[in-house]
mmCIF file of C-alpha atoms and ligand atoms in Angstrom:
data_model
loop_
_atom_site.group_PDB
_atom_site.id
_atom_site.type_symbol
_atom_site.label_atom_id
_atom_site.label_comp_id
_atom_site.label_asym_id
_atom_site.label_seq_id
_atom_site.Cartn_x
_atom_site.Cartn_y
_atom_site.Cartn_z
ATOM 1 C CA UNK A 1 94.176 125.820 -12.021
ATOM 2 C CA UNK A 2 96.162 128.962 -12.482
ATOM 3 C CA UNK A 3 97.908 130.572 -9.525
ATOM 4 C CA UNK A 4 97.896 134.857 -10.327
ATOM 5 C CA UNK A 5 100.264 137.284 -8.396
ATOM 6 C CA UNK A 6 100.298 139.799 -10.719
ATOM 7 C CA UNK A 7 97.102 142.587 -10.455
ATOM 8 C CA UNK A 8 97.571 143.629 -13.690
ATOM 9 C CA UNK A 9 97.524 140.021 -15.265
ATOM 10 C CA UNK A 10 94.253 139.280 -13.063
ATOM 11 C CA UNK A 11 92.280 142.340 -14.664
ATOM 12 C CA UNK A 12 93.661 140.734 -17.824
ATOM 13 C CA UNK A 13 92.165 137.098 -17.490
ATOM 14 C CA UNK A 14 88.684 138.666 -16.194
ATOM 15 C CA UNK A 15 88.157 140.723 -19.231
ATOM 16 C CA UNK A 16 89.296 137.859 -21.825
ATOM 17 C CA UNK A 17 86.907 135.303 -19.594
ATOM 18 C CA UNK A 18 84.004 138.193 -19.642
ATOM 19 C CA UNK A 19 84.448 139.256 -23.258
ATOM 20 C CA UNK A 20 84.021 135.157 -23.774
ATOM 21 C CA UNK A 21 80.874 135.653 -22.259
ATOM 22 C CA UNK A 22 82.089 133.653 -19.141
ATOM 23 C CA UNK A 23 80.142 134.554 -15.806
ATOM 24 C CA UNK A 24 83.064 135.097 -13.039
ATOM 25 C CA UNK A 25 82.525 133.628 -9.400
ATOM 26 C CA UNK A 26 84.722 135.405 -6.923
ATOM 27 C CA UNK A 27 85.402 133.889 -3.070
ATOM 28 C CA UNK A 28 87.725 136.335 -0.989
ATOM 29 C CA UNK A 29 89.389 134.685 1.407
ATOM 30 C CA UNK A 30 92.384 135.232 3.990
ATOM 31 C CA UNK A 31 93.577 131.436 3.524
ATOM 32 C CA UNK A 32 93.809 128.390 5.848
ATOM 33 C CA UNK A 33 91.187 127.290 4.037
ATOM 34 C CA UNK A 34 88.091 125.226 5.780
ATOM 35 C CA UNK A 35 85.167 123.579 5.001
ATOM 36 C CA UNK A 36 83.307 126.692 5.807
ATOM 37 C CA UNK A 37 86.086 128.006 2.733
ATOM 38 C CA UNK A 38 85.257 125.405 0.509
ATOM 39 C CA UNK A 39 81.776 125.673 0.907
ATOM 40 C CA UNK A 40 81.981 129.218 -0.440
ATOM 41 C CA UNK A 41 83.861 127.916 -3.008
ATOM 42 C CA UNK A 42 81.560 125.153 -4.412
ATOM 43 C CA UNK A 43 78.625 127.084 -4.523
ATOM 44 C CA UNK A 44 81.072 129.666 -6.619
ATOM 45 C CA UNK A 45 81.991 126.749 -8.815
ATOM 46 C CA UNK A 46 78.312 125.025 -9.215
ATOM 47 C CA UNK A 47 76.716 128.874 -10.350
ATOM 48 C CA UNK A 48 79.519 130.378 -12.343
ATOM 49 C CA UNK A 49 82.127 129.250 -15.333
ATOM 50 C CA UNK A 50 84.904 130.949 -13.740
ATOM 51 C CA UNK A 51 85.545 130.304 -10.170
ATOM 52 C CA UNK A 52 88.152 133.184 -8.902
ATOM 53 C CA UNK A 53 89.529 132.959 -5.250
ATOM 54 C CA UNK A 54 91.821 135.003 -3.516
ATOM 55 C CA UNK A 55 93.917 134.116 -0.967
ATOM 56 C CA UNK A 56 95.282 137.377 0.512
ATOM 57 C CA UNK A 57 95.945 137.789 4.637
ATOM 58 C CA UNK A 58 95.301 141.673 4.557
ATOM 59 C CA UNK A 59 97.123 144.360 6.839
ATOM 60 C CA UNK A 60 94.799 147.153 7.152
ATOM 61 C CA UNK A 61 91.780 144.813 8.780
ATOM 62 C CA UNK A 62 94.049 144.037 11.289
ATOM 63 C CA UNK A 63 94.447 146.655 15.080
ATOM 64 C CA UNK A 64 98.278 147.096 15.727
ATOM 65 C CA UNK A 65 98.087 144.521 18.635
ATOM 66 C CA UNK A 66 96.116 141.973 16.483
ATOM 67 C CA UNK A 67 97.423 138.940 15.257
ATOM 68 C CA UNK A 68 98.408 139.762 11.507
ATOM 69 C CA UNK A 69 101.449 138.273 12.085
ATOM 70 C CA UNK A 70 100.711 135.289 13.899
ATOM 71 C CA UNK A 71 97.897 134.466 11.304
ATOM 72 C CA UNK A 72 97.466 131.299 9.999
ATOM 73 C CA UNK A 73 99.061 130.318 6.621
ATOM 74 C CA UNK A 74 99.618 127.183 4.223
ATOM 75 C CA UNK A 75 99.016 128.267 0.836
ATOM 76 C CA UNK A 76 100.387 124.656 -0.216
ATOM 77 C CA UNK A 77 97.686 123.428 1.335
ATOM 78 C CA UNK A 78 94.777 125.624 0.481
ATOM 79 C CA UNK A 79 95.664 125.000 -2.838
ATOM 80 C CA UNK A 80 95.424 121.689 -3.326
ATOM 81 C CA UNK A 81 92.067 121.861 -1.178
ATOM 82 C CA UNK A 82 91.422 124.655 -4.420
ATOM 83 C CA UNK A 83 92.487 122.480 -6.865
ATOM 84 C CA UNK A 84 90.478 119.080 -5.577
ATOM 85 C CA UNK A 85 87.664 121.955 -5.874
ATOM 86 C CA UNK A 86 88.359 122.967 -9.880
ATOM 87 C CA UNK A 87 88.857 126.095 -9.225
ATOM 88 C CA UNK A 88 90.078 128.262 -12.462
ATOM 89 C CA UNK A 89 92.137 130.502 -10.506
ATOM 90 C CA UNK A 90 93.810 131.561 -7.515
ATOM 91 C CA UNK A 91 94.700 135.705 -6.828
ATOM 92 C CA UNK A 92 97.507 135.651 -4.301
ATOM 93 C CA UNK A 93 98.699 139.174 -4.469
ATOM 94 C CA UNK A 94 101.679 140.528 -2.598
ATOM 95 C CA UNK A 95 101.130 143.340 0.411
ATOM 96 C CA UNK A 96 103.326 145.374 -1.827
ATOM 97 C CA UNK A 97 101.814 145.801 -4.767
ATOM 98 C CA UNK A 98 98.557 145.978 -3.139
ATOM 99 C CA UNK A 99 99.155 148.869 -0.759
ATOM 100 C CA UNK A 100 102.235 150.412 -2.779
ATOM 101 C CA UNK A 101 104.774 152.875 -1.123
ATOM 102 C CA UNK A 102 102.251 155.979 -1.358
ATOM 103 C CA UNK A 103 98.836 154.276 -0.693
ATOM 104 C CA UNK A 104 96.104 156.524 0.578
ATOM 105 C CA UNK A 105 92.675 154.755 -0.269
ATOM 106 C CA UNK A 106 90.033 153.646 1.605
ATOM 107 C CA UNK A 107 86.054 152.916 1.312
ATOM 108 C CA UNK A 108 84.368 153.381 4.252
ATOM 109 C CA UNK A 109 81.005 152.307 5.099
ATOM 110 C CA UNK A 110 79.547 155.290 7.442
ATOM 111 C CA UNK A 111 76.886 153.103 9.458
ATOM 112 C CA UNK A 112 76.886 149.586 11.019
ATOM 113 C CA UNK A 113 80.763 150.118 11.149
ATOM 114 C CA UNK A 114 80.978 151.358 14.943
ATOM 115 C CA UNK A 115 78.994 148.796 16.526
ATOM 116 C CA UNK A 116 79.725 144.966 17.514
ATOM 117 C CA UNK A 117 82.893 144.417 16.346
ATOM 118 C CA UNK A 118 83.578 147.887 14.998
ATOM 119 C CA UNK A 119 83.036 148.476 18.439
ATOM 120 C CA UNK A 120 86.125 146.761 19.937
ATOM 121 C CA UNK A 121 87.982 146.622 16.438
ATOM 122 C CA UNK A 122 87.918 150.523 15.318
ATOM 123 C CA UNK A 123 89.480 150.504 11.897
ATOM 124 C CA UNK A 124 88.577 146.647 11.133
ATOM 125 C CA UNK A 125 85.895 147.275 8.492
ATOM 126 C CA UNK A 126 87.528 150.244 6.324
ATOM 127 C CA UNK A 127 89.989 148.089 6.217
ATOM 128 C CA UNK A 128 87.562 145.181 4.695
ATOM 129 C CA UNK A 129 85.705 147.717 2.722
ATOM 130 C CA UNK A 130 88.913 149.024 0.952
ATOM 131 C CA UNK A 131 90.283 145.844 0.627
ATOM 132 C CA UNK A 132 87.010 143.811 -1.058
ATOM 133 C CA UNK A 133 86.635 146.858 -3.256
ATOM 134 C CA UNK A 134 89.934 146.514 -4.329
ATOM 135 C CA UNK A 135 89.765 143.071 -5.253
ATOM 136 C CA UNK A 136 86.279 143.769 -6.989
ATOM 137 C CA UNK A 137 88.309 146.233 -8.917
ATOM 138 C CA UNK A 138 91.330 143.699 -9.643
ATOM 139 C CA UNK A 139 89.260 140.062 -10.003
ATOM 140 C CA UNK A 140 86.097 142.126 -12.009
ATOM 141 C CA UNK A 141 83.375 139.310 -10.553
ATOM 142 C CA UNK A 142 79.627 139.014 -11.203
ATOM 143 C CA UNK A 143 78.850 137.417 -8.454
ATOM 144 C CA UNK A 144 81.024 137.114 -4.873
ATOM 145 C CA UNK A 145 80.367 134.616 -2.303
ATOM 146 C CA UNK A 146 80.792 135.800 1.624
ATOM 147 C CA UNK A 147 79.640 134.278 4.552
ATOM 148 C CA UNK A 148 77.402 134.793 7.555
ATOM 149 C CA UNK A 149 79.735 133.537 9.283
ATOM 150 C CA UNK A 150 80.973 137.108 9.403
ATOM 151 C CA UNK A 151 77.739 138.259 9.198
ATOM 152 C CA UNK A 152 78.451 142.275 10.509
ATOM 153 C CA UNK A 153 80.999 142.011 7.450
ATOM 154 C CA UNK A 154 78.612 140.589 5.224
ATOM 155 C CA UNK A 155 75.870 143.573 6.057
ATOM 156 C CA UNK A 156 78.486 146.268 5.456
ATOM 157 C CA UNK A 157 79.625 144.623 2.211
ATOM 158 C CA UNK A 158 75.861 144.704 0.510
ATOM 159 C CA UNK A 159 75.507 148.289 1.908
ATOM 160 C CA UNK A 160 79.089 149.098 0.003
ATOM 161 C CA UNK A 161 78.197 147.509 -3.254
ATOM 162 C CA UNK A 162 74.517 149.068 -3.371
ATOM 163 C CA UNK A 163 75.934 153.095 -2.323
ATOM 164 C CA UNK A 164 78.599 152.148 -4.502
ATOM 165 C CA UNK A 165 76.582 151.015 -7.403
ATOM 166 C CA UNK A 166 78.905 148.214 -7.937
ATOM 167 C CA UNK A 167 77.305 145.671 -10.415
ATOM 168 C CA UNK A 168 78.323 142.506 -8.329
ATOM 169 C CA UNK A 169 75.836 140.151 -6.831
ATOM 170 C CA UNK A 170 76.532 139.198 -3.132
ATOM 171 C CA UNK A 171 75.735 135.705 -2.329
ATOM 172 C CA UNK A 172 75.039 134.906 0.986
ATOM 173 C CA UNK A 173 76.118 131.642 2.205
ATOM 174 C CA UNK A 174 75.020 129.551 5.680
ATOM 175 C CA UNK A 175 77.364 129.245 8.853
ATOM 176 C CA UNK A 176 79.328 125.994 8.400
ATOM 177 C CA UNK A 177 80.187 124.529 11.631
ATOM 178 C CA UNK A 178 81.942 121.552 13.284
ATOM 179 C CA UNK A 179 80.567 118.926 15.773
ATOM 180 C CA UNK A 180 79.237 119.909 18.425
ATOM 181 C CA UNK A 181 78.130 123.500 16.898
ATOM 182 C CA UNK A 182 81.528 125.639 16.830
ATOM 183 C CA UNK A 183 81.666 128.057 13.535
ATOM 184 C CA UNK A 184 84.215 126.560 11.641
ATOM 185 C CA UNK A 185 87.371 129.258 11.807
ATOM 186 C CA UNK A 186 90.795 129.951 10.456
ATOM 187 C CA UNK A 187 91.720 131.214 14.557
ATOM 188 C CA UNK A 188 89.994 127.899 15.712
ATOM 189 C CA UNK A 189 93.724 126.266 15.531
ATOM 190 C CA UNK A 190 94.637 128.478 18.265
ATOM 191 C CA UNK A 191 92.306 127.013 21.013
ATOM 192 C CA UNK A 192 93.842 124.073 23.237
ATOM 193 C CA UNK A 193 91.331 121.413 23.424
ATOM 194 C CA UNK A 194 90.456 122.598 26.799
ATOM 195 C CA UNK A 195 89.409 126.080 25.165
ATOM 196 C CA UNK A 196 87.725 124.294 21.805
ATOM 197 C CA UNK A 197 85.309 122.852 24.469
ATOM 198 C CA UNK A 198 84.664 125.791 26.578
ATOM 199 C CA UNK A 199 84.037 127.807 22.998
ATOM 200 C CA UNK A 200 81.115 125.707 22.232
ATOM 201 C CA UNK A 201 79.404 128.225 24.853
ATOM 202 C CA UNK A 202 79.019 130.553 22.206
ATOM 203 C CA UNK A 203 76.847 128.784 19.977
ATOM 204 C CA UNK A 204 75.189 126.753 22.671
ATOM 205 C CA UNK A 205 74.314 130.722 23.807
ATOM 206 C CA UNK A 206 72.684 131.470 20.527
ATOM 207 C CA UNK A 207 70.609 128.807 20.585
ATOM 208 C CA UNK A 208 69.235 129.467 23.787
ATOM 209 C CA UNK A 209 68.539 133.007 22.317
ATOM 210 C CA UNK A 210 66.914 131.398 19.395
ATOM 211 C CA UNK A 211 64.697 129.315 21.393
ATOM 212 C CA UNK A 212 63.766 132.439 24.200
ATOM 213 C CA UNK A 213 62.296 134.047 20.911
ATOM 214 C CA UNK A 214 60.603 131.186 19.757
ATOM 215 C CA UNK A 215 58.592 130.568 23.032
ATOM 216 C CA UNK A 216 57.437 134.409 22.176
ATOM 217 C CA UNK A 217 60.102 136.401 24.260
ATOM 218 C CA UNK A 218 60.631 139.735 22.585
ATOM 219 C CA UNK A 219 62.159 141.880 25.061
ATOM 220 C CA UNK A 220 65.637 142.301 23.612
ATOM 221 C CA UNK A 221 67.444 144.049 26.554
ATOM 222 C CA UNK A 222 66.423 140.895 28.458
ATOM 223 C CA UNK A 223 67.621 138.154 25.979
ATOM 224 C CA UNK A 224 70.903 140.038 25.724
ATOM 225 C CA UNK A 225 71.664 140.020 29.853
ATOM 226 C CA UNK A 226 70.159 136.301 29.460
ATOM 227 C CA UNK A 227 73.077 135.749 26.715
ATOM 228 C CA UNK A 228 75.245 137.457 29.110
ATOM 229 C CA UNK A 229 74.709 135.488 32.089
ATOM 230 C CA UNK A 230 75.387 132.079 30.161
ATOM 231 C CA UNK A 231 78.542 133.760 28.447
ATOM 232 C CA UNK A 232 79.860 134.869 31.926
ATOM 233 C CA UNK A 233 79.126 131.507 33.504
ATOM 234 C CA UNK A 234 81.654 129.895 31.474
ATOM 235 C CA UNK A 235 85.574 130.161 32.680
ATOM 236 C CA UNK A 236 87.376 130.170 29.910
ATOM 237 C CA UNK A 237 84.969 132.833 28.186
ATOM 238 C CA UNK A 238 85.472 136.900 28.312
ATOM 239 C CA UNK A 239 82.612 138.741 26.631
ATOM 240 C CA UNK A 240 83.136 141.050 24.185
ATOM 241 C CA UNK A 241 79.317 141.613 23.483
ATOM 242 C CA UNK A 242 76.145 139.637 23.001
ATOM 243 C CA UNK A 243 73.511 141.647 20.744
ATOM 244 C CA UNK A 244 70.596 141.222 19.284
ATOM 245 C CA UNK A 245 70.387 143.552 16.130
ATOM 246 C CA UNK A 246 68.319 144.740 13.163
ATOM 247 C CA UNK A 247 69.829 143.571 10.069
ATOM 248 C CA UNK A 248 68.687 146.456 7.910
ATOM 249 C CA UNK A 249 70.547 149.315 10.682
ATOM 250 C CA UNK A 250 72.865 146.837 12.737
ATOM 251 C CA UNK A 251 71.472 148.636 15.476
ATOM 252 C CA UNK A 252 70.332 146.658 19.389
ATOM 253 C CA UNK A 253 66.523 146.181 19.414
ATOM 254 C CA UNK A 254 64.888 146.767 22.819
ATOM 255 C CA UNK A 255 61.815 145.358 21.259
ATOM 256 C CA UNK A 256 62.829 142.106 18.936
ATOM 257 C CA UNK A 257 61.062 142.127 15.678
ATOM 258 C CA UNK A 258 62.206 141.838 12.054
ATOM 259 C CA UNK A 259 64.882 140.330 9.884
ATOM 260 C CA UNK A 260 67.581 140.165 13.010
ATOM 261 C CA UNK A 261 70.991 138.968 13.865
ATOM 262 C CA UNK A 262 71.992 137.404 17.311
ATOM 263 C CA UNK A 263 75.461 138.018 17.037
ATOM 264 C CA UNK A 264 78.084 137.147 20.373
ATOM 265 C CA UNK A 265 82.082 137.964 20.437
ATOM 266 C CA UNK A 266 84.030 136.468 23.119
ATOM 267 C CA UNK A 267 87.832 135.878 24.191
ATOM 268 C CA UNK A 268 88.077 132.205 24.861
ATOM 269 C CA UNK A 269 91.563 132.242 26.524
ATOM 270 C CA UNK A 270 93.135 135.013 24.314
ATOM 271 C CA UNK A 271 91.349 134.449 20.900
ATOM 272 C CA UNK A 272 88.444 135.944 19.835
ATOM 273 C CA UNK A 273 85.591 134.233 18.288
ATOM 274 C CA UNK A 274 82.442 135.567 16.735
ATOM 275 C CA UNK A 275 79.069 133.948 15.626
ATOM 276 C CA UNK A 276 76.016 134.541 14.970
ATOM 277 C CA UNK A 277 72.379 133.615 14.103
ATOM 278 C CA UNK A 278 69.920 135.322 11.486
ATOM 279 C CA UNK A 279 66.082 134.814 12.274
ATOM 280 C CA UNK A 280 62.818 136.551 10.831
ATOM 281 C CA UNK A 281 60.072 137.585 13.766
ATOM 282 C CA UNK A 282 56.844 138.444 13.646
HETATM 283 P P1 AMP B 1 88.265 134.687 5.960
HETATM 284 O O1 AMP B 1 89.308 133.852 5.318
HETATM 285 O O2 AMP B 1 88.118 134.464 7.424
HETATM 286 O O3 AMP B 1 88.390 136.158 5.587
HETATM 287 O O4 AMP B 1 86.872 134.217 5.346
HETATM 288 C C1 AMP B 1 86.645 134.245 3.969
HETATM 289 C C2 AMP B 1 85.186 134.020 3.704
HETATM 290 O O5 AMP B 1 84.780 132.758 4.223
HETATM 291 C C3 AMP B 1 84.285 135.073 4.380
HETATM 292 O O6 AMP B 1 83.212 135.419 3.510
HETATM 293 C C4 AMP B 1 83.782 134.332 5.590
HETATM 294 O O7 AMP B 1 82.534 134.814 6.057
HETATM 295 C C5 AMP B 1 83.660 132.926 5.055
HETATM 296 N N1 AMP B 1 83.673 131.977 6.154
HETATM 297 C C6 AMP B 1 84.606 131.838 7.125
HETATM 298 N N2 AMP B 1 84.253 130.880 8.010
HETATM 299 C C7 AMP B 1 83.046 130.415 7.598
HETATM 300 C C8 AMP B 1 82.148 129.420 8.085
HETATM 301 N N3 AMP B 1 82.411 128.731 9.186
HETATM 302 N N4 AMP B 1 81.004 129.204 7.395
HETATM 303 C C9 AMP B 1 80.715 129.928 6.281
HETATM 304 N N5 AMP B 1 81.529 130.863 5.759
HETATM 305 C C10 AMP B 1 82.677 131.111 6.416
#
């Protein structure tokens, strides 16, 4: 495994491996790797000859009171877990020579972006469209691996790459979770154990949500005060929203029906977790 800091020398090894007729997988990630991480990454590894991941904690995503600083970071770590994982190559770019004295870039995505988190997060996804298109333009993939984990982020990325006409495939990969149902997170080693079990509200939520449809419910403004009410009945919790959304517009549904995503945010003691669920109805 080869560990890259240099942009240029990136774009270098992708068009050697390409020109060799190698396919390229590429996992963005922020490091502190998981097993949500590493699932990304072995589905990159099993479907391409190249596995690329990047391990780059990036400013601009991050609101001035957010916890860029504070973020979570052992790159000795993630790259053994990287290495265990034969991966070809790890991008770990410096700020610097990403955004340069000078920079004045950015992609932005003009729907789907002010809603959810976008509400409560206002520059969040230009920053993760300029960013992922920059890497796209440094680590040249075929294919990159996100997950629905994020899933707003994941919806905003396929809208980029098709208005973009990038020639990248986006690979969707499932929600890995711990015990008990919490989405496996990088921010999950802030809770106290106190908070860890008071966070399991969230998921326990969306299954509720999932099941309310199920039995035939389809009023969404009811499911979502529903989602509320459990949210709010939980101490530790403060709601940032609970939606039920169209995955095509990322926009509430009063009536539920569709490819959608039940998607919660909440504080649980002063970090914010997100998760969601994706479900077809008829
Ligand atoms: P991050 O390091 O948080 O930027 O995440 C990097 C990639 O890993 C993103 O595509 C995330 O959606 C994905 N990811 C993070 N947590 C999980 C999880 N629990 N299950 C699946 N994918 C995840």
């Amino acid at each position: 495994m080869e560990i890259i800091k240099e942009i240029e020398k990136m774009q270098q090894i992708s068009r050697e491996e390409a020109a060799a007729k190698k396919s390229i997988g590429f996992v963005p990630t922020m490091g502190y790797l998981h097993e949500g991480h590493l699932k990304l990454v072995e589905k990159a590894v099993d479907e391409n000859d190249i596995t690329v991941v990047s391990v780059f904690v990036n400013p601009t995503q991050f609101g001035p009171e957010e916890d860029y600083d504070e973020y979570p970071r052992d790159l000795e770590r993630d790259l053994s877990l990287l290495r265990e994982r034969k991966v070809d190559y790890v991008f770990y770019p410096a700020v610097e020579d990403v955004y340069p004295e000078g920079y004045a870039t950015y992609v932005q995505v003009e729907k789907g972006t002010d809603v959810l988190c976008g509400r409560s997060r206002p520059n969040h996804f230009k920053g993760v469209t300029t960013i992922v298109s920059k890497l796209f333009n440094m680590v040249i993939p075929h294919r990159a691996y996100f997950g629905k984990k994020d899933g707003q982020q994941l919806l905003i990325i396929r809208q980029m790459v098709r208005d973009l006409n990038m020639d990248i495939e986006i690979v969707a990969c499932p929600t890995v979770r711990e015990e008990g149902g919490l989405a496996m997170s990088s921010r999950n080693k802030y809770l106290s154990s106190k908070e860890r079990e008071a966070a399991l509200v969230i998921n326990r939520t969306l299954e509720k949500a999932c099941s309310w449809i199920e039995e035939g419910e389809r009023d969404g403004w009811e499911i979502k005060k529903a989602m509320e009410r459990e949210i709010k009945a939980e101490p530790l919790a403060t709601i940032d929203y609970a939606s039920i959304v169209s995955r095509e517009t990322l926009q509430e549904l009063g009536v539920i029906k569709g490819p959608i995503m039940i998607a919660i945010a909440a504080y649980i003691g002063s970090t914010r977790l997100i998760d969601n669920v994706w479900l077809e109805v008829t």
